[in-house]
Short mmCIF file of C-alpha atoms (C1' of nucleotides) in Angstrom, two decimals:
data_model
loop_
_atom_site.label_atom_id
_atom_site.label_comp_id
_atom_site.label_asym_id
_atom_site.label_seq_id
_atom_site.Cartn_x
_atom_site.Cartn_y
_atom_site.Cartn_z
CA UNK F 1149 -23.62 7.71 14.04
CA UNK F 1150 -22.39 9.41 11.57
CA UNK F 1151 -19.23 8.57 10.62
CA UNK F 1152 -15.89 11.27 9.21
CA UNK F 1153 -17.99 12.33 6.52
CA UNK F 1154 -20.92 13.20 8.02
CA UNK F 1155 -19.79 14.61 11.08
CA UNK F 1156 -17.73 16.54 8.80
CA UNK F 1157 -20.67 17.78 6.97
CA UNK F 1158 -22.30 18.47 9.77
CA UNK F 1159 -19.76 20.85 10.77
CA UNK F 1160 -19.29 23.01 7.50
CA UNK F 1161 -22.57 23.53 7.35
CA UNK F 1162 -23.14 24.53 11.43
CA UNK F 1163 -20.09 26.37 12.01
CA UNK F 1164 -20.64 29.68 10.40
CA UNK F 1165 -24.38 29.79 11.97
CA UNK F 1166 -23.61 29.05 15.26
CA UNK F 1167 -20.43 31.11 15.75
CA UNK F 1168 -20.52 33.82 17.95
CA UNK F 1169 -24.45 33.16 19.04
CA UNK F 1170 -25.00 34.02 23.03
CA UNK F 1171 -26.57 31.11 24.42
CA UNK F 1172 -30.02 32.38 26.82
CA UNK F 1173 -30.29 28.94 28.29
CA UNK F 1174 -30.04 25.17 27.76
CA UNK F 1175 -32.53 22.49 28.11
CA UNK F 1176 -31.55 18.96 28.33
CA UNK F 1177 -34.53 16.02 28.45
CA UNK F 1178 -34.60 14.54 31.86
CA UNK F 1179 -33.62 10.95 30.66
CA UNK F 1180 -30.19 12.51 28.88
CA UNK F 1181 -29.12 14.45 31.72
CA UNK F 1182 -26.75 11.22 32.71
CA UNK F 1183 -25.28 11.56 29.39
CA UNK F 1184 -23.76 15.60 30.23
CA UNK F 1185 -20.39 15.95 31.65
CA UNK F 1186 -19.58 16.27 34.17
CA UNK F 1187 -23.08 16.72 35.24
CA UNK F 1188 -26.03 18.90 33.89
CA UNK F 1189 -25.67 21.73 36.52
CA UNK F 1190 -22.51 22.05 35.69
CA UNK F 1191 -22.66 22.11 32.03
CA UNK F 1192 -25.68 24.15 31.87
CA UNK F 1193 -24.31 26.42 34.43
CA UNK F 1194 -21.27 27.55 32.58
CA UNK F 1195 -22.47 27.63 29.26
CA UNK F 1196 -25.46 29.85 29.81
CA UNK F 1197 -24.66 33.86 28.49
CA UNK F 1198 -21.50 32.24 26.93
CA UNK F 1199 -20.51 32.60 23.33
CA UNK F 1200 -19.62 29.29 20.81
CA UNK F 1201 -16.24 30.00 19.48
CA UNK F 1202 -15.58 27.88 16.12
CA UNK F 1203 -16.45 24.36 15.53
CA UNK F 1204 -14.02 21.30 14.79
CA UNK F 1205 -14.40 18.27 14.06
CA UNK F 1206 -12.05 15.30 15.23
CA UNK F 1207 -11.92 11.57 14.06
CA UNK F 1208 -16.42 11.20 14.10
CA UNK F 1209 -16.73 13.98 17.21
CA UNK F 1210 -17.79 17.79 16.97
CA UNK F 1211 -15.80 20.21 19.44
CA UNK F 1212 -17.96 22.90 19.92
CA UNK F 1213 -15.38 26.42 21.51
CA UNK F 1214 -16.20 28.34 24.13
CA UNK F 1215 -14.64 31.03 24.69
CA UNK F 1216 -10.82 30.38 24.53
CA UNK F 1217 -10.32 27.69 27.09
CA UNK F 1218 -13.59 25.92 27.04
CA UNK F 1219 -15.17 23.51 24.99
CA UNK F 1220 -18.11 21.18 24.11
CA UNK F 1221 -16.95 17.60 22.94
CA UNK F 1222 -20.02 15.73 21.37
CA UNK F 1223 -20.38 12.64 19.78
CA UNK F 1224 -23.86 11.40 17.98
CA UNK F 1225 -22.69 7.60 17.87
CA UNK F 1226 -25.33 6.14 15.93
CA UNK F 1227 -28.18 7.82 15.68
CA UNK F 1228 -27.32 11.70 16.45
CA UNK F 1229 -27.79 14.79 14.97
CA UNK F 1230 -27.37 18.17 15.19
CA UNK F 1231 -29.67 20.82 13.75
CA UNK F 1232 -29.88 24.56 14.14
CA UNK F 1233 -33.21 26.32 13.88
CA UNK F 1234 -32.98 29.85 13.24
CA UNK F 1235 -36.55 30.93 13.27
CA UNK F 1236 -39.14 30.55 10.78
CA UNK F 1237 -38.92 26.60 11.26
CA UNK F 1238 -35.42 26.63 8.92
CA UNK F 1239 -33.43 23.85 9.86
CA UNK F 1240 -29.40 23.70 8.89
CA UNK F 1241 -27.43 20.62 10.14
CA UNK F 1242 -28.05 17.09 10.05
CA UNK F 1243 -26.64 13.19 11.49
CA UNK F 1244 -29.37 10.20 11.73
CA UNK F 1245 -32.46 10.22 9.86
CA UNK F 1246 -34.79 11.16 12.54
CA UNK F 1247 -37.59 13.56 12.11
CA UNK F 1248 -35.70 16.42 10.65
CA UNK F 1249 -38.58 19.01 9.56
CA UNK F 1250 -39.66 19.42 12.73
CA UNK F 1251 -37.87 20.83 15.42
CA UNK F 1252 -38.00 19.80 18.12
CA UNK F 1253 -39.42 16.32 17.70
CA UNK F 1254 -39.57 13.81 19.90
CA UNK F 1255 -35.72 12.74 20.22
CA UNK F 1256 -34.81 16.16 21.19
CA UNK F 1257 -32.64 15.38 24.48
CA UNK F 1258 -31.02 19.35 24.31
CA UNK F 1259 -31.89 22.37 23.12
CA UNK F 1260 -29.68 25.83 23.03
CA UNK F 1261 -31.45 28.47 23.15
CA UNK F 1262 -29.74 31.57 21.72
CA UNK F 1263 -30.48 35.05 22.19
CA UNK F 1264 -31.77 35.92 18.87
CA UNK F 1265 -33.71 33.21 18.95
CA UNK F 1266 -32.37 30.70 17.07
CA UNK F 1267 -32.07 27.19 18.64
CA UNK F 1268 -29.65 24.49 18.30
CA UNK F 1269 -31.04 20.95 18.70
CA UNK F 1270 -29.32 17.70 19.82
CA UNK F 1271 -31.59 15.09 18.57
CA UNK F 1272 -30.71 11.47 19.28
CA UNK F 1273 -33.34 8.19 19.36
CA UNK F 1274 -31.17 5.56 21.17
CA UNK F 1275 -29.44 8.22 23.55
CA UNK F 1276 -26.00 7.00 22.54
CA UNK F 1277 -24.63 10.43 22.57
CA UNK F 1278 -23.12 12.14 24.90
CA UNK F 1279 -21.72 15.85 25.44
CA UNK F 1280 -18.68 17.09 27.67
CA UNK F 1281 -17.84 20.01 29.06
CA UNK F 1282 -13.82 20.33 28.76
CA UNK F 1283 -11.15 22.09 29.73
CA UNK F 1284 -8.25 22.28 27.44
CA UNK F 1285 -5.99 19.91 29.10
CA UNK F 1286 -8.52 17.84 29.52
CA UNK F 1287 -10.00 17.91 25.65
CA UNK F 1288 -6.52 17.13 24.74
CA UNK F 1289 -6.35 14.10 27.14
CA UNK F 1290 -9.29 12.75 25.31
CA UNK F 1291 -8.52 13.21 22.05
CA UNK F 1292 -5.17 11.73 22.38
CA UNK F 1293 -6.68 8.37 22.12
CA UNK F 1294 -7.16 8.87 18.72
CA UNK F 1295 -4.96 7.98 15.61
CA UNK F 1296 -4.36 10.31 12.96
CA UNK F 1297 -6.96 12.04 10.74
CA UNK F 1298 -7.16 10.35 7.36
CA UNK F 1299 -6.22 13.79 5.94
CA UNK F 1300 -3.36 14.32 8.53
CA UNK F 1301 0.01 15.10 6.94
CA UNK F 1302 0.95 12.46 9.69
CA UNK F 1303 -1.49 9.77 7.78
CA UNK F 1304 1.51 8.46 5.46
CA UNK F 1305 1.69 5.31 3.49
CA UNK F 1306 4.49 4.39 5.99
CA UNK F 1307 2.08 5.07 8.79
CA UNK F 1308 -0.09 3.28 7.31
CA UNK F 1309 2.34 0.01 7.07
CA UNK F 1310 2.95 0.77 10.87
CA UNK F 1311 -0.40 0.33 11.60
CA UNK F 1312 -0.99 -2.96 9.62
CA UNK F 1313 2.48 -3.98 11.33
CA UNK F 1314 0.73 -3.95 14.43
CA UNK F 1315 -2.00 -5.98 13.69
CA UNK F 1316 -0.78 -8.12 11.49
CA UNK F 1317 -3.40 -11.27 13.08
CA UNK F 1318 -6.36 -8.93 12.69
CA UNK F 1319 -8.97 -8.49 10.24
CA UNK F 1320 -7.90 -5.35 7.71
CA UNK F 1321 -11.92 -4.47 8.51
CA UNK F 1322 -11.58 -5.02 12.26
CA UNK F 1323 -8.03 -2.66 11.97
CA UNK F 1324 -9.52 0.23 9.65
CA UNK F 1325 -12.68 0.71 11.68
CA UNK F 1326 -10.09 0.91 15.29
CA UNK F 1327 -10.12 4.63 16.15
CA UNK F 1328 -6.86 4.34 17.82
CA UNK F 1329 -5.22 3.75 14.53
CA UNK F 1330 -7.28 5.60 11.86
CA UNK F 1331 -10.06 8.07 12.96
CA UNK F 1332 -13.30 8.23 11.49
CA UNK F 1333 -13.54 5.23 9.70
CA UNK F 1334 -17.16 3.32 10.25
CA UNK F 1335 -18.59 0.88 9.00
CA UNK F 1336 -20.35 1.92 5.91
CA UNK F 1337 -16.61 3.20 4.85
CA UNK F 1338 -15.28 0.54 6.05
CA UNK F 1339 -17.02 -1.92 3.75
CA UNK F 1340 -16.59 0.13 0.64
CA UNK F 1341 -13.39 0.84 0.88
CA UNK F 1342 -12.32 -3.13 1.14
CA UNK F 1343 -14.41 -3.24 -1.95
CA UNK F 1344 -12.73 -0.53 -3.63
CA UNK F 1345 -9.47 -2.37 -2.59
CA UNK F 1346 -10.89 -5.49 -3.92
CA UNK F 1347 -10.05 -7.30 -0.64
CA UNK F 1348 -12.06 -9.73 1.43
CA UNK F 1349 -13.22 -7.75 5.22
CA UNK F 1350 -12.18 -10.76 6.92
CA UNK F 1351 -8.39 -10.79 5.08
CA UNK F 1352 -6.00 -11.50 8.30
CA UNK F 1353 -3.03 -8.55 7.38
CA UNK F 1354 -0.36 -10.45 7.66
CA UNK F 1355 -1.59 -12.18 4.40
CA UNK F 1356 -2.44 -8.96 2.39
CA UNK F 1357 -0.30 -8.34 -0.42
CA UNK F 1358 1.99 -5.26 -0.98
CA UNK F 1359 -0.39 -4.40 -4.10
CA UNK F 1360 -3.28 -4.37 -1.55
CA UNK F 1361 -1.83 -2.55 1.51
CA UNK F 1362 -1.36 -0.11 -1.55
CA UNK F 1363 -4.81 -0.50 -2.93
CA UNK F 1364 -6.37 0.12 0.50
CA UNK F 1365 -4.19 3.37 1.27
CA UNK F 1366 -5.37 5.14 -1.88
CA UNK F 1367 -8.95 4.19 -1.26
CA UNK F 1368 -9.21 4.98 2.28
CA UNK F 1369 -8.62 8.90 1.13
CA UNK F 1370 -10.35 8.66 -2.22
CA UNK F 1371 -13.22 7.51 -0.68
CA UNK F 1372 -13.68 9.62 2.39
CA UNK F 1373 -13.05 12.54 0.15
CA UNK F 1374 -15.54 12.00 -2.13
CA UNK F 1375 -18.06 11.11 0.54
CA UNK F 1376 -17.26 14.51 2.12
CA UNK F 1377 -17.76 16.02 -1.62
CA UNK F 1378 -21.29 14.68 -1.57
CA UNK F 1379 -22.21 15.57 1.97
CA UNK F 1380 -21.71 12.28 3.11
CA UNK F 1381 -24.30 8.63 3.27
CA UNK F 1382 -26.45 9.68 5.97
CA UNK F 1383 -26.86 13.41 6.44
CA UNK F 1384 -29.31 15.56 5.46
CA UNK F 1385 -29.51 19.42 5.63
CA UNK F 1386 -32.51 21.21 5.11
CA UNK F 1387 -32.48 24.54 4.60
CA UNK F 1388 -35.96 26.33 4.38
CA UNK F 1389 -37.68 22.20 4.40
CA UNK F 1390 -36.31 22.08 1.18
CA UNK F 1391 -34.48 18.46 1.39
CA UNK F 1392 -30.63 18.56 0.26
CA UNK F 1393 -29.94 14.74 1.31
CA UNK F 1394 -26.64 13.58 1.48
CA UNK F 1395 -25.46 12.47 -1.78
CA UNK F 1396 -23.52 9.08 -1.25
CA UNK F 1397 -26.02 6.83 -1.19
CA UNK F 1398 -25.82 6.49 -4.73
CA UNK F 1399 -22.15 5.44 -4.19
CA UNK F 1400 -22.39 2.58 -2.32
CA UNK F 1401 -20.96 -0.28 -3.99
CA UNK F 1402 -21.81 -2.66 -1.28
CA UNK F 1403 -23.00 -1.79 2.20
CA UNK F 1404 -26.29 -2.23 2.86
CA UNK F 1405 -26.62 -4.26 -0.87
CA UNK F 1406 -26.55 -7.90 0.09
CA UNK F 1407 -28.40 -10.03 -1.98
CA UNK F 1408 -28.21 -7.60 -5.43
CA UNK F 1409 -25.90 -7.41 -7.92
CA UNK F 1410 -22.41 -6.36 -7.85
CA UNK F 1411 -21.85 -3.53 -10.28
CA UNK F 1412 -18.63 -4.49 -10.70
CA UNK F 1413 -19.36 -8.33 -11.66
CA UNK F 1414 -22.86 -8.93 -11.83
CA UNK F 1415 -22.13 -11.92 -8.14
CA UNK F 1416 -24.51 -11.24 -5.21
CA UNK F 1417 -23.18 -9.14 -2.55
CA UNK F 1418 -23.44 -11.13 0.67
CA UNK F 1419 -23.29 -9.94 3.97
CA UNK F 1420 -22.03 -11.79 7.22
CA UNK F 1421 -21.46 -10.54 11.13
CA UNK F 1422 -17.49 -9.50 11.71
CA UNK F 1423 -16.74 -8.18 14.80
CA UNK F 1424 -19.87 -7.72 16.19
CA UNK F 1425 -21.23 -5.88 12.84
CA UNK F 1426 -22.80 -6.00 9.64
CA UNK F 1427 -20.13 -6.72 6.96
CA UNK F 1428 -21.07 -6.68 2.79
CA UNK F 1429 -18.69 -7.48 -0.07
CA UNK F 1430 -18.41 -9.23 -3.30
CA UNK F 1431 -17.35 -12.66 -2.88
CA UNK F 1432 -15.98 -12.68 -6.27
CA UNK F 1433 -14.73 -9.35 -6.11
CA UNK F 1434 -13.20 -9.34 -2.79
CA UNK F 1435 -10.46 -12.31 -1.98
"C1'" DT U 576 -42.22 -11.35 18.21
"C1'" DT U 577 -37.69 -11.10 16.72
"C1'" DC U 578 -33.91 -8.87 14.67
"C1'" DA U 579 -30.80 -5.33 13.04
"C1'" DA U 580 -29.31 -0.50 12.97
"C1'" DT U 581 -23.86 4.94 10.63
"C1'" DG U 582 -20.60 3.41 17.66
"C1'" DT U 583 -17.89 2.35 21.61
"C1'" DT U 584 -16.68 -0.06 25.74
"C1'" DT U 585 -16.17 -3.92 28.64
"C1'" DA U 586 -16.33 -8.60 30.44
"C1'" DG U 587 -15.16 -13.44 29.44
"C1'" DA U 588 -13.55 -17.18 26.88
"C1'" DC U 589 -9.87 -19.54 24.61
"C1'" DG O 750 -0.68 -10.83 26.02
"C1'" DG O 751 -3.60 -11.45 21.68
"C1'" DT O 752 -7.88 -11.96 19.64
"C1'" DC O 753 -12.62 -12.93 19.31
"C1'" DT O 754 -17.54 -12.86 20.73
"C1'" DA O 755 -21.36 -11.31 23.23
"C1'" DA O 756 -23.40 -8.00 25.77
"C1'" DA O 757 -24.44 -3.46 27.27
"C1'" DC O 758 -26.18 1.22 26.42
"C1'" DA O 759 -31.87 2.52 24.37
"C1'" DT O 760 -35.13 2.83 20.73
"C1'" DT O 761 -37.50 2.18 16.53
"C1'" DG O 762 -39.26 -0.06 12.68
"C1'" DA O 763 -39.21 -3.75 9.21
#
DNA sequence: TTCAATGTTTAGAC
DNA sequence: GGTCTAAACATTGA
């Protein structure tokens, strides 16, 4: 999945096409239909001759509005993504790097067909995904499981110490990547921003220094804001098949970079398993 | 053939 | 209760 700054990309660049487009009927692939909530009779049901309202984004989710009360809470997890098809085989939108030029292709679970005949494509290869049909009350009962945006007034340094107060026996990776605390940190961010931080993903909190707790609170928003700059790691958004990849790949200090050289300090970047994922830092860097 | 992959949840062990 | 690991979800590709 995309993480904050791809979903996020993904939403600038579908919002303004998809607002206000009458949807003429839905298809989802048979072997997705468990993934629709709160079943795909219903969902398809009620959104067919409706109109998408504006698009958020919350912690790595897209909330698609319908109508005023309504709305269409999706998540690509790992390998999603979005793309709208106006005709003329243009393709705007983006998540995993699946087959993007053509639309559909063969991990299309759900198509929206509009009226004027653009499409809007839910493409996903492992079928992690899912999409919900919400009420209000009910949208807001599932986002409140979420900590504060990273760009949230309410994302303070002292929140920030709150957090780590909480964990203190945790890993600061295990604790940056919980969605309950901080939303939309992954694990690609996750790994550069304990390099940016210069600390070690497996530091326990409670043995962080002041300087570092400080360190990581800068990068956290540096980072993400800068990814968001560059369209994020993993998106791309094709407009007319002409490729405009996401531009943070060039970035990355360390994920995905075990066994080259640190830019930083010339050690190898090494990568172990923490908490059930890939982790890579600098072992000279990052103590 | 085996392993790892941008995520999240859950069961079990200690 | 706290924390960690493995597994599950499903699929592809190195």
């Amino acid at each position: 999945m995309p993480e904050l700054p791809e979903v996020e990309t993904i939403k600038r660049s579908l919002a303004h096409e998809i607002v206000n487009k009458k949807i003429k009927n839905i298809w989802i692939e048979p072997s997705f239909k468990k993934k629709i909530f709160p079943n795909t009779e219903k969902f398809v049901k009620f959104l067919t001759g409706k109109k998408f309202a504006p698009v958020e984004r919350r912690a790595k989710m897209l909330i698609f509005g319908v109508g005023k009360k309504d709305f269409v809470l999706t998540h690509l997890k790992m390998t999603g993504q979005l793309v709208y098809g106006p005709k003329r085989g243009q393709a705007i939108g983006g998540g995993h790097n699946l087959d993007q030029e053509k639309q559909p292709n063969r991990f299309t679970r759900a198509r929206f067909n509009f009226v004027d005949g653009s499409t809007l494509y839910y493409n996903d290869m492992r079928k992690f995904g899912f999409m919900k049909l919400l009420s209000q009350a009910e949208l807001k009962g599932e986002l409140a499981k979420y900590g504060p945006e990273p760009f949230d007034k309410e994302f303070t340094f002292k929140y920030f110490q709150s957090v780590l107060a909480k964990r203190r026996n945790q890993r600061i990776k295990t604790v940056l990547m919980d969605q309950q605390l901080i939303a939309g940190v992954g694990n690609i961010y996750a790994d550069e921003i304990c390099f940016a931080a210069r600390v070690h993903p497996e530091t326990r909190v409670k043995s962080l220094r002041a300087g570092k707790v400080r360190a990581l609170f800068s990068v956290i928003k540096k980072i993400l804001t800068k990814a968001v700059k560059h369209r994020g790691t993993s998106v791309n958004t094709y407009v007319d098949g002409a490729g405009q990849a996401g531009g943070y790949q060039r970035f990355l200090n360390v994920y995905d970079r075990q066994g080259e050289k640190c830019y930083r300090c010339g050690a190898i970047i090494k990568k172990i398993k923490l908490g059930g994922r890939s982790s890579s830092f600098c072992p000279n860097c990052q103590k």
